[in-house]
Coordinates of C-alpha atoms in Angstrom, one line a residue:
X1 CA 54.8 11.0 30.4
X2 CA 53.5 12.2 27.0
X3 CA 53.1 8.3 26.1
X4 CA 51.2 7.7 29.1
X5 CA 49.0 10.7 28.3
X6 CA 48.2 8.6 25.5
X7 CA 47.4 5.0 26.4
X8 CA 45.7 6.9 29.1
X9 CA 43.0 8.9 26.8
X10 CA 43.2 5.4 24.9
X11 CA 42.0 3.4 27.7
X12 CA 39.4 5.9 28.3
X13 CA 38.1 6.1 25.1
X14 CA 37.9 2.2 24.7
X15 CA 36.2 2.5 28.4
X16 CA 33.2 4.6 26.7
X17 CA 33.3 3.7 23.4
X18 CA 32.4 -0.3 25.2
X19 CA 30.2 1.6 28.1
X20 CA 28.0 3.3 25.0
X21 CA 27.7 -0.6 23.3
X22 CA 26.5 -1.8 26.6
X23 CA 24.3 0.7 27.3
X24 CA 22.5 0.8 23.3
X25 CA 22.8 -3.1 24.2
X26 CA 20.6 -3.1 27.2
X27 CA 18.3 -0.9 25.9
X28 CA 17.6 -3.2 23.1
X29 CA 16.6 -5.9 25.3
X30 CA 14.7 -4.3 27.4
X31 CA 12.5 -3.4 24.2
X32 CA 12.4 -6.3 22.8
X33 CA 11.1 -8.2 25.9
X34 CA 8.3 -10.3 25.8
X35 CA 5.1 -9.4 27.4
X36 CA 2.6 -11.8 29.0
X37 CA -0.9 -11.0 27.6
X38 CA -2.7 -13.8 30.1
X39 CA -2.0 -16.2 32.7
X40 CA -4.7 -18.4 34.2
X41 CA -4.7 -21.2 36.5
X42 CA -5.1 -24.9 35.0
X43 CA -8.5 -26.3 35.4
X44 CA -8.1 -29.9 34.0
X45 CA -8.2 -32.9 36.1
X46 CA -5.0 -32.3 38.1
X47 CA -4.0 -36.4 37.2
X48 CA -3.6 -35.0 33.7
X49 CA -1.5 -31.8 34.5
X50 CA 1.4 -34.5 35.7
X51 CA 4.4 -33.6 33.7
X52 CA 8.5 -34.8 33.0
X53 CA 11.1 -32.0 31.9
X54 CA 12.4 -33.1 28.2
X55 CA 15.5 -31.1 29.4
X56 CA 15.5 -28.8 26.1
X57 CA 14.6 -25.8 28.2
X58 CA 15.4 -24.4 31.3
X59 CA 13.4 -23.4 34.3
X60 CA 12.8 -20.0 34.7
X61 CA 11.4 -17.3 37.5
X62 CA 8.9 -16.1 35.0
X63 CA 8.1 -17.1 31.4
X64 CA 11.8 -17.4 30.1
X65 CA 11.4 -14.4 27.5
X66 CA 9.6 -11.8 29.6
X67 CA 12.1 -8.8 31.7
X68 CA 13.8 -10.0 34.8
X69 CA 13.1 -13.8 34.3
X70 CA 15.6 -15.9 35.9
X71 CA 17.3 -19.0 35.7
X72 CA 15.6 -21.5 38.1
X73 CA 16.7 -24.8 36.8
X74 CA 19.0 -25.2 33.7
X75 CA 18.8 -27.2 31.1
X76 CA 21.6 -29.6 32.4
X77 CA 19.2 -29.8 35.6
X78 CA 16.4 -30.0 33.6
X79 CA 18.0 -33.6 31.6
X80 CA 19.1 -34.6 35.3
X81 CA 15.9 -34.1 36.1
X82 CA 14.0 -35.8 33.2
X83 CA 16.1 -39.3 34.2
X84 CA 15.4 -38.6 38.0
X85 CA 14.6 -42.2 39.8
X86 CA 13.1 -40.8 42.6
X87 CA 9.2 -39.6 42.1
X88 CA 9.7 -37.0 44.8
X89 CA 11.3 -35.2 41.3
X90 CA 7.8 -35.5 39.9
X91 CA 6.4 -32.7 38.4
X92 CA 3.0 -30.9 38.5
X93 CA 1.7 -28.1 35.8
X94 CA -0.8 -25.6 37.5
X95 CA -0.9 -22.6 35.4
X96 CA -0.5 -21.6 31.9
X97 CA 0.9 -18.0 30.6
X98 CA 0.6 -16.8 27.1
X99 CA 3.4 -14.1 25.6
X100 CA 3.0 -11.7 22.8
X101 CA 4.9 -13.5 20.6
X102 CA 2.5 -16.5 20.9
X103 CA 4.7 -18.9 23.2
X104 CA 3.0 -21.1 25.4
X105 CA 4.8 -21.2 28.9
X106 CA 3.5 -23.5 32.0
X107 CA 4.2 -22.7 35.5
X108 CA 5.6 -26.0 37.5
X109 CA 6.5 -27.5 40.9
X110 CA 8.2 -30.5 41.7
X111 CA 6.5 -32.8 44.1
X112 CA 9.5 -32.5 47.0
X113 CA 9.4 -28.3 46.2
X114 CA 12.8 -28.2 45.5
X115 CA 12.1 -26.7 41.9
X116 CA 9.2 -23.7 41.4
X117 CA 9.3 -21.6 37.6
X118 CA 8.0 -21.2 34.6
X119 CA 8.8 -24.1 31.3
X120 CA 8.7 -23.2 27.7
X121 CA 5.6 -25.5 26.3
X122 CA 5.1 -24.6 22.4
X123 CA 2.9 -22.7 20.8
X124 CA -0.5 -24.2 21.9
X125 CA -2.2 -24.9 25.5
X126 CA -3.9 -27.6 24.5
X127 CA -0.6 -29.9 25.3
X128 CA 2.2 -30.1 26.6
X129 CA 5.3 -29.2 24.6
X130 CA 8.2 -28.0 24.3
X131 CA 10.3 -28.5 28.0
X132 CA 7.5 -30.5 28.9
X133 CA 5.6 -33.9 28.3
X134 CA 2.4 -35.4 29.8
X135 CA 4.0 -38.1 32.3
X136 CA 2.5 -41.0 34.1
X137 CA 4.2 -42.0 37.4
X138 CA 2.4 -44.8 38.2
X139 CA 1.5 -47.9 35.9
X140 CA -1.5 -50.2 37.3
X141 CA -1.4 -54.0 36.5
X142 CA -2.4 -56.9 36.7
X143 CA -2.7 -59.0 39.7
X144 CA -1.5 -62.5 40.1
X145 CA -3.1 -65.2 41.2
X146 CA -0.7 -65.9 44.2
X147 CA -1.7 -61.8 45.0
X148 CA -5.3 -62.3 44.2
X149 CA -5.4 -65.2 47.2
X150 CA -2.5 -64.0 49.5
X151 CA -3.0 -62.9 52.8
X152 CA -0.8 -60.3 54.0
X153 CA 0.9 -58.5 57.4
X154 CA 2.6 -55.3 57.8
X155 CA 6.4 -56.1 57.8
X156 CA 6.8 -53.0 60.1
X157 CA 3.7 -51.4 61.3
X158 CA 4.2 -48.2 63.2
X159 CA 5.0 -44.5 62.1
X160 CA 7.6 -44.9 59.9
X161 CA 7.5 -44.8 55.7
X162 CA 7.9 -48.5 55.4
X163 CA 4.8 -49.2 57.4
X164 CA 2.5 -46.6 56.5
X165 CA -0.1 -46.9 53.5
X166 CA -0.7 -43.9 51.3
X167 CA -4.0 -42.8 49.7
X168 CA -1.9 -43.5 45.9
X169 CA 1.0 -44.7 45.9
X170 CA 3.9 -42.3 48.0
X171 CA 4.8 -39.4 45.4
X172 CA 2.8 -40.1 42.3
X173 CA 0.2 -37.4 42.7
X174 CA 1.2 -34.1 44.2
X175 CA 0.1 -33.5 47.9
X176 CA -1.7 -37.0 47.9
X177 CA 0.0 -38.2 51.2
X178 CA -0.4 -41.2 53.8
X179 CA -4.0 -42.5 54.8
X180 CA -3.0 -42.8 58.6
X181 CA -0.3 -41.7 60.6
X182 CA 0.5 -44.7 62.7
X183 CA 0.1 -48.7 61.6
X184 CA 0.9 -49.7 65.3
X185 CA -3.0 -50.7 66.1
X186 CA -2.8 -52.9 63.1
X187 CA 0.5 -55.3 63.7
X188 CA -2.3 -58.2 63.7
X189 CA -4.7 -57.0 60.6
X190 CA -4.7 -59.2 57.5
X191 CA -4.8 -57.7 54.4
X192 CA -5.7 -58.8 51.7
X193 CA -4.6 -57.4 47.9
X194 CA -6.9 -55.1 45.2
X195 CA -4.5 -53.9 43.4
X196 CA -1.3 -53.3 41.8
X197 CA 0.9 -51.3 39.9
X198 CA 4.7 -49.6 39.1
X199 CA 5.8 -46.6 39.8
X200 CA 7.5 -45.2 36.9
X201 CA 10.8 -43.8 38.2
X202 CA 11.6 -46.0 40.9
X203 CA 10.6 -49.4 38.7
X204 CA 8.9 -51.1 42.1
X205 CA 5.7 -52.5 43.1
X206 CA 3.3 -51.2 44.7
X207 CA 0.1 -52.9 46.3
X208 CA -3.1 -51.3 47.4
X209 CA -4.3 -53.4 50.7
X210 CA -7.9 -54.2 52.3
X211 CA -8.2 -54.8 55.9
X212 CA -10.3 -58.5 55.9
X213 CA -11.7 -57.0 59.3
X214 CA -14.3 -55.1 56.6
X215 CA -15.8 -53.1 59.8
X216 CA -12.2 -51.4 60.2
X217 CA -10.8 -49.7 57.1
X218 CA -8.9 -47.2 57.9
X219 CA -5.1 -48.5 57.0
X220 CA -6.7 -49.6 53.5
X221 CA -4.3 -48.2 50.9
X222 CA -1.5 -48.6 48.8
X223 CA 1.9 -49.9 50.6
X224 CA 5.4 -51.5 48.9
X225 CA 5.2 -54.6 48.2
X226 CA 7.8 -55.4 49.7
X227 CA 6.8 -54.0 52.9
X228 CA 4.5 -56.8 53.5
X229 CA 4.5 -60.2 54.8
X230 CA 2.6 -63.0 52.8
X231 CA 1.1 -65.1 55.6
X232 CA 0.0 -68.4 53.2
X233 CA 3.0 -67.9 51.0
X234 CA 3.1 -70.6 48.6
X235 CA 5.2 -73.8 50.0
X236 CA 6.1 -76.8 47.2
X237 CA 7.3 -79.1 49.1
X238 CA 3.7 -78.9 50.8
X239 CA 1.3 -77.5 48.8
X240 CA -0.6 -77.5 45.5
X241 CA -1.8 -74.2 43.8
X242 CA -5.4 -75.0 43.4
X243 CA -7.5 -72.2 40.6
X244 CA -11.2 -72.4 40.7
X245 CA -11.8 -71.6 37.0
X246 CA -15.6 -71.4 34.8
X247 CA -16.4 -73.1 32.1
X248 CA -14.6 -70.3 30.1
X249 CA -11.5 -70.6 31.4
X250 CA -11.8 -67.5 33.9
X251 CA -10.3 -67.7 37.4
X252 CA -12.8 -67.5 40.0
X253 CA -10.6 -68.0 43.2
X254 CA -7.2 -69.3 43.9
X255 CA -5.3 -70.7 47.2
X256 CA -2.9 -72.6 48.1
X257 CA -3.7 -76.0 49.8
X258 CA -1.6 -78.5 52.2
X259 CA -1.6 -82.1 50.8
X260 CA 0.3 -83.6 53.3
X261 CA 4.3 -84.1 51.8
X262 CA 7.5 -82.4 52.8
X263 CA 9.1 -83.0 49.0
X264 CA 8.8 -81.1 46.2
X265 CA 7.2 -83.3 43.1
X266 CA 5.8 -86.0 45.8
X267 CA 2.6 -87.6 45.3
X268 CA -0.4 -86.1 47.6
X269 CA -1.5 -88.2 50.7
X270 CA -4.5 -89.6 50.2
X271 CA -7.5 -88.1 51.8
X272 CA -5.9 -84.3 51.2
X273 CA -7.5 -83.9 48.0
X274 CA -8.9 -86.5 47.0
X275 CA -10.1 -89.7 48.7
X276 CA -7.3 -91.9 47.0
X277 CA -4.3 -90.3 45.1
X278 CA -3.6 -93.2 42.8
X279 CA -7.1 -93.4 41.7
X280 CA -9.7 -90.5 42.7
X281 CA -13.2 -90.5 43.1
X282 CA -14.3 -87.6 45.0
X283 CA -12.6 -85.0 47.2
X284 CA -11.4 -85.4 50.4
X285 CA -13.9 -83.9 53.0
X286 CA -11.5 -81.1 54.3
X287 CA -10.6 -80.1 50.5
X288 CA -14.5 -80.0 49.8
X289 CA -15.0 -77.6 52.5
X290 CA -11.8 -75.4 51.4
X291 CA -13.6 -75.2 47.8
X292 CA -17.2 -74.6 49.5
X293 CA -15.3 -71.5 51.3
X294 CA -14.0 -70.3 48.6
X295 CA -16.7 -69.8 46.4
X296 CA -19.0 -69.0 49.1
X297 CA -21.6 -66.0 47.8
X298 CA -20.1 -66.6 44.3
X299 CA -23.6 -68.8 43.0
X300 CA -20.5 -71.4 41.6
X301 CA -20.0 -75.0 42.6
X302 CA -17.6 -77.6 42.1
X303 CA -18.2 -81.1 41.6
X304 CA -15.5 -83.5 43.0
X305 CA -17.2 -86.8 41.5
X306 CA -16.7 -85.1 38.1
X307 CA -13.5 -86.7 36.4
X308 CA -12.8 -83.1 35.4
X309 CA -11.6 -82.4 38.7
X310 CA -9.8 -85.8 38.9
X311 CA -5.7 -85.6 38.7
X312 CA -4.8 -89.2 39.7
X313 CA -1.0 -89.2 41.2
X314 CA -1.2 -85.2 42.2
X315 CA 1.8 -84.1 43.0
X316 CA 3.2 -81.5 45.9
X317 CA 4.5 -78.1 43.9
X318 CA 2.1 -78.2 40.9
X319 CA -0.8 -76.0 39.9
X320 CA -4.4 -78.2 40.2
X321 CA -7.2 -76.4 38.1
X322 CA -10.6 -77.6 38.9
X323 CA -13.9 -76.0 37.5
X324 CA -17.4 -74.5 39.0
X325 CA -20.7 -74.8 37.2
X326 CA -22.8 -71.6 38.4
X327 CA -26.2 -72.9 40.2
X328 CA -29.5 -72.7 39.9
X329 CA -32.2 -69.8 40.6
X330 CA -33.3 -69.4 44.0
X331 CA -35.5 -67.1 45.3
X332 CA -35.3 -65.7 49.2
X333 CA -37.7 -64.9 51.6
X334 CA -37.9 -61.9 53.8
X335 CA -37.1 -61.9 57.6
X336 CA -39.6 -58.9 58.9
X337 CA -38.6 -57.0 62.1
X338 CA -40.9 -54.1 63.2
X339 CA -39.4 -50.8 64.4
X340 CA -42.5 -49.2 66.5
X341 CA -42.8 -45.5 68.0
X342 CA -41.1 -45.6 71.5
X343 CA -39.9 -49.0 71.2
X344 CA -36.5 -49.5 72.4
X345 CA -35.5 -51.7 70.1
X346 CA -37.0 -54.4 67.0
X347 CA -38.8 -57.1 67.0
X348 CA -39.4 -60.4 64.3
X349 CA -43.0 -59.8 63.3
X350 CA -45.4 -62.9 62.3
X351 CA -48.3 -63.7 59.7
X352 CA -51.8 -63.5 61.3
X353 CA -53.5 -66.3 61.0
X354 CA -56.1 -65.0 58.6
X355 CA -56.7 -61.3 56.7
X356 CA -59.8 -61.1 58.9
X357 CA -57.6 -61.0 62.0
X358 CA -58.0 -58.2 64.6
X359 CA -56.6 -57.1 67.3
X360 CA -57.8 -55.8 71.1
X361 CA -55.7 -52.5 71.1
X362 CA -52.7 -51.3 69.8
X363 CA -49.9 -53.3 72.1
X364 CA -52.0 -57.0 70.8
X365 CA -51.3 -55.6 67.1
X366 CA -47.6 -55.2 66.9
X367 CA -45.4 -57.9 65.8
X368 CA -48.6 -59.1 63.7
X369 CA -49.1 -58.9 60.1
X370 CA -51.9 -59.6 57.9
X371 CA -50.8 -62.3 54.8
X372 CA -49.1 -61.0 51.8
X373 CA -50.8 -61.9 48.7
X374 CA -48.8 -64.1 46.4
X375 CA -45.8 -62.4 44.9
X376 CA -42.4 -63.0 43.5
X377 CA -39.6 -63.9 46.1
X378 CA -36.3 -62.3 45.6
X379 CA -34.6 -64.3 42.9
X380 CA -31.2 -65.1 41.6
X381 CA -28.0 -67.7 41.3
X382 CA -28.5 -69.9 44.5
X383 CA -25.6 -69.2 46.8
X384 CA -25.0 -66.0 44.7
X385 CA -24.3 -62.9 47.3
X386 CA -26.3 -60.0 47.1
X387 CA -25.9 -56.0 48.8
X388 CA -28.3 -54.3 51.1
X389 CA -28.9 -52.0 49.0
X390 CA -30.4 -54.5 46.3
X391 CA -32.8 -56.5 48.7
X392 CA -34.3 -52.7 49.8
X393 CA -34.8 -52.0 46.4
X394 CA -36.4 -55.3 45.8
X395 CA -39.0 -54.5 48.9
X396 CA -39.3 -51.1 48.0
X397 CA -40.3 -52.3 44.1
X398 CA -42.5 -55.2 45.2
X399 CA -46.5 -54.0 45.5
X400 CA -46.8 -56.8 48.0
X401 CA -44.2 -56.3 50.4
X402 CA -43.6 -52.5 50.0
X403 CA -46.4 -52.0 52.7
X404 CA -47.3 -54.4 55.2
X405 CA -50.2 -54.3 57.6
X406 CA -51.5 -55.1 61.3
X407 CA -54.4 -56.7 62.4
X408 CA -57.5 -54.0 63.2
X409 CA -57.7 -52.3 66.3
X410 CA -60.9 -50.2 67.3
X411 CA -60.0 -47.0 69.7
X412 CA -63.1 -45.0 70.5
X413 CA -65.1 -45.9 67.5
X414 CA -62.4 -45.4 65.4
X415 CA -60.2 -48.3 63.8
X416 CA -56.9 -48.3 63.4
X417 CA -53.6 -50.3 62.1
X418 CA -49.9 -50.3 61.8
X419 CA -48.5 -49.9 58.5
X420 CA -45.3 -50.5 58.1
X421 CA -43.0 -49.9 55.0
X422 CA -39.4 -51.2 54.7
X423 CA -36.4 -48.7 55.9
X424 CA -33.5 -51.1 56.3
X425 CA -32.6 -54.5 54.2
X426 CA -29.7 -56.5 55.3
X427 CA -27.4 -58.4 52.6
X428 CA -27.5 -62.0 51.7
X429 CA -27.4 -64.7 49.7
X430 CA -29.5 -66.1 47.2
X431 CA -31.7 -68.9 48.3
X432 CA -31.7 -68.0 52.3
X433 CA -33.8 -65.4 53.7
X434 CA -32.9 -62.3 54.4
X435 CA -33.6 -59.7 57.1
X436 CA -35.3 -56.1 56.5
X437 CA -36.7 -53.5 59.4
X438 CA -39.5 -51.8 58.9
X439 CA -40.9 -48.4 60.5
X440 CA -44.1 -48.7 61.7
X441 CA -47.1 -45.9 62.2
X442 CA -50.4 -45.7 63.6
X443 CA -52.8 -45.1 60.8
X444 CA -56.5 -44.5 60.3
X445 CA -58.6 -47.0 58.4
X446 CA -60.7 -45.5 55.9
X447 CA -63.9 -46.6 54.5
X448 CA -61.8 -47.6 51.3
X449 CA -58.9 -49.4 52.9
X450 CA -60.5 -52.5 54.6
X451 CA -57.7 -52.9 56.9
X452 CA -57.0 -56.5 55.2
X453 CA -55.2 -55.5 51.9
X454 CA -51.9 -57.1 51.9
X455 CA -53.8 -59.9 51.0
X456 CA -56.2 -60.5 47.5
X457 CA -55.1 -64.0 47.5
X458 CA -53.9 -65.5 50.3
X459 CA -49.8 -66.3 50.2
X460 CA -49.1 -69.3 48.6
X461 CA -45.1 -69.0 48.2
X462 CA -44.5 -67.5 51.7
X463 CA -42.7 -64.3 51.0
X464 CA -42.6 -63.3 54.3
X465 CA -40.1 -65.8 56.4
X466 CA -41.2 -67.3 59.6
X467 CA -37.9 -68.7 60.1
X468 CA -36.3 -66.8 63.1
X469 CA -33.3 -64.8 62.1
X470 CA -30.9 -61.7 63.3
X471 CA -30.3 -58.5 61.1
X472 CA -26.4 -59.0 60.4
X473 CA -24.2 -57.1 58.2
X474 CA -25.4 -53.7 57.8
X475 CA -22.6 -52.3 56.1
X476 CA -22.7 -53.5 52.6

């Protein structure tokens, strides 16, 4: 009994003897934790806040150091983590704390939510460090020429992953999601291809997509490769690879063009390219107007009677590289249609006879203008393609065509005419004319405005079209 008296106060002893350690011990860490002395949310571009655990520190409830953090994430996680192949295991940086003791720590989220804390990131906020690194998850490159000229379909349009498109590419930026929520409308869209890139973690392809239906856009955006359907996939035993190159060796257009085999490495039929396969002259008429189309609004031409885009004995399967020459400058006239007050719609004005013209009354002086004095005509390459928005700025900054007027009208003693100035301009190409609106209003003629100013010298270059034509393509 005595000796269990004894190991009894023995045990006890040890029990507070350890109970005292553990209690000093506690204390001690309570003082020496960290404090934060600021935290702020990340202001840079949040591209640049994208970040990959090294896996050399853990993930924590609050800056690792400071009283009550806890372990979100260990540092085994973290490694897992840092070789993840899935970019939903991205990560995103949006806020910084600083400690006491100078450490840098960054608050985190992974793009799937499944991880939220605070990282260790050195001793400086202007980078990451530490448990983190700047990361890129996606890799932008370089299209080829089969994806430059390929005309795609959505393998499975509808609601699901594999036939949605995505404003970036699905899990490379945080909360940048899908750009419409159902494909089904566009089963019969072509697309054609921008862009491409990698994503980092997964290693595949991804493809940002067009609609060629340019008045529709909304299922433009980045899809999987390999979720598309290539509708003029490249076929040897029946096709040649033509490239449209400059005299500098740069690609202009590629596509891929029947020549009338079934063989790989056969020799072309003749009249597919060119006239005669064994010994070419010119191109064949259908291959001209495959070229033509291609290069339409470019300002290049080829030349088929050029032996530089002669290959005698062509053969199905191989790559045929022809070459443009960019053409000459060509200037376009303007199409005018008036837009008057209360008119329903517009209507193609024409050039009065004279700048002495009048008119009976208001009605007899619409669709009338007086001649433009000579002036430069909208120039460039011939063929060349050119916006909207450049042929308004050339009427705009043109002292001949920025104001156009009626004939004369007298009202009560008082004479009057329409003046119109140019509110819409319609795109083009170089060489045709073009159409343009303009807003007409009723305005007074003073003693120092004749009424017969567009014209100091009557037209000589016609500026102003007569040519019939309808405003198309208002959108670029």
């Amino acid at each position: 009994m005595q000796s269990s008296l004894k190991k009894s106060l023995y045990l006890g002893l040890a029990a507070l003897s350890f109970a005292s350690v553990a209690a000093v011990s506690t204390t001690a860490s309570a003082k020496s934790a960290a404090k934060v002395t600021s935290d702020k949310v990340l202001t840079t571009e949040a591209t640049k806040r994208n970040v990959n655990l090294t896996g050399t520190n853990a993930i924590y409830s609050k800056p690792g150091t400071v009283k009550g953090a806890k372990v979100v994430a260990t540092t085994t996680t973290a490694k897992n983590l840092n070789k993840s192949t899935t970019s939903r295991e991205n990560f995103r940086a949006y806020r910084v704390a600083k400690t006491n003791r100078g450490s840098i720590y960054y608050k985190v989220v992974s793009y799937n939510k499944a991880y939220r804390g605070w990282v260790y990131g050195g001793k400086s906020d202007t980078a990451f460090a530490g448990g983190l690194t700047s990361y890129d998850t996606f890799k932008e490159g370089t299209l080829t020429a089969d994806q430059k000229s390929g005309n795609y379909k959505l393998a499975n349009p509808g609601k699901t992953e594999a036939g949605l498109t995505y404003k970036q590419p699905a899990w490379t930026q945080y909360k940048i999601g899908k750009t419409i929520a159902d494909t089904t409308a566009y089963k019969d869209a072509t697309f054609s291809v921008d862009k491409v890139g990698t994503r980092t973690r997964e290693g595949d392809t991804w493809v940002h997509v067009v609609n060629q239906n340019t008045a529709d856009t909304k299922a433009d955006g980045w899809i999987l490769l390999s979720n598309l359907t290539q509708t003029n996939a490249f076929n040897a035993a029946s096709q040649v690879k033509v490239n449209i190159n400059n005299l500098k060796g740069e690609t202009l257009k590629s596509f891929n063009y029947n020549v009338g085999t079934t063989a790989t490495n056969t020799n072309a039929a003749d009249n597919s390219v060119y006239d005669s396969t064994a010994t070419p002259t010119k191109f064949a008429d259908g291959f001209k107007s495959a070229v033509d189309s291609a290069l339409n609004g470019t300002g290049y031409k080829v030349d088929g009677t050029n032996t530089l885009n002669q290959v005698a004995n062509l053969k199905s399967g191989s790559t045929l590289t022809i070459y443009a020459t960019e053409g000459t400058q060509a200037g376009s006239k303007v199409s005018v249609f008036g837009q008057y007050p209360d008119a329903a719609g517009i209507s193609q004005v024409s050039v009065a006879a004279s700048a002495d013209a009048t008119a009976t009354d208001a009605n007899a002086a619409k669709n009338q203008i007086l001649p433009v004095s000579n002036t430069s005509l909208f120039t460039g390459v011939e063929g060349k393609a050119f916006t909207a928005t450049e042929a308004l700025a050339y009427l705009n900054g043109n002292t001949q065509l920025k104001q156009l007027k009626s004939p004369v009208w007298t009202e009560n003693s008082v004479k009057y005419q329409w003046v119109l100035t140019p509110s819409q301009a319609f795109a083009g190409q170089y060489g045709t004319p073009f159409s343009a609106i303009y807003t007409a209003k009723k305005t007074v003629v003073t003693s120092t405005n004749t009424g017969n100013d567009n014209d100091s010298n009557t037209i000589t270059n016609g500026a102003v079209s007569t040519t019939p034509t309808t405003p198309t393509d208002t959108t670029k």
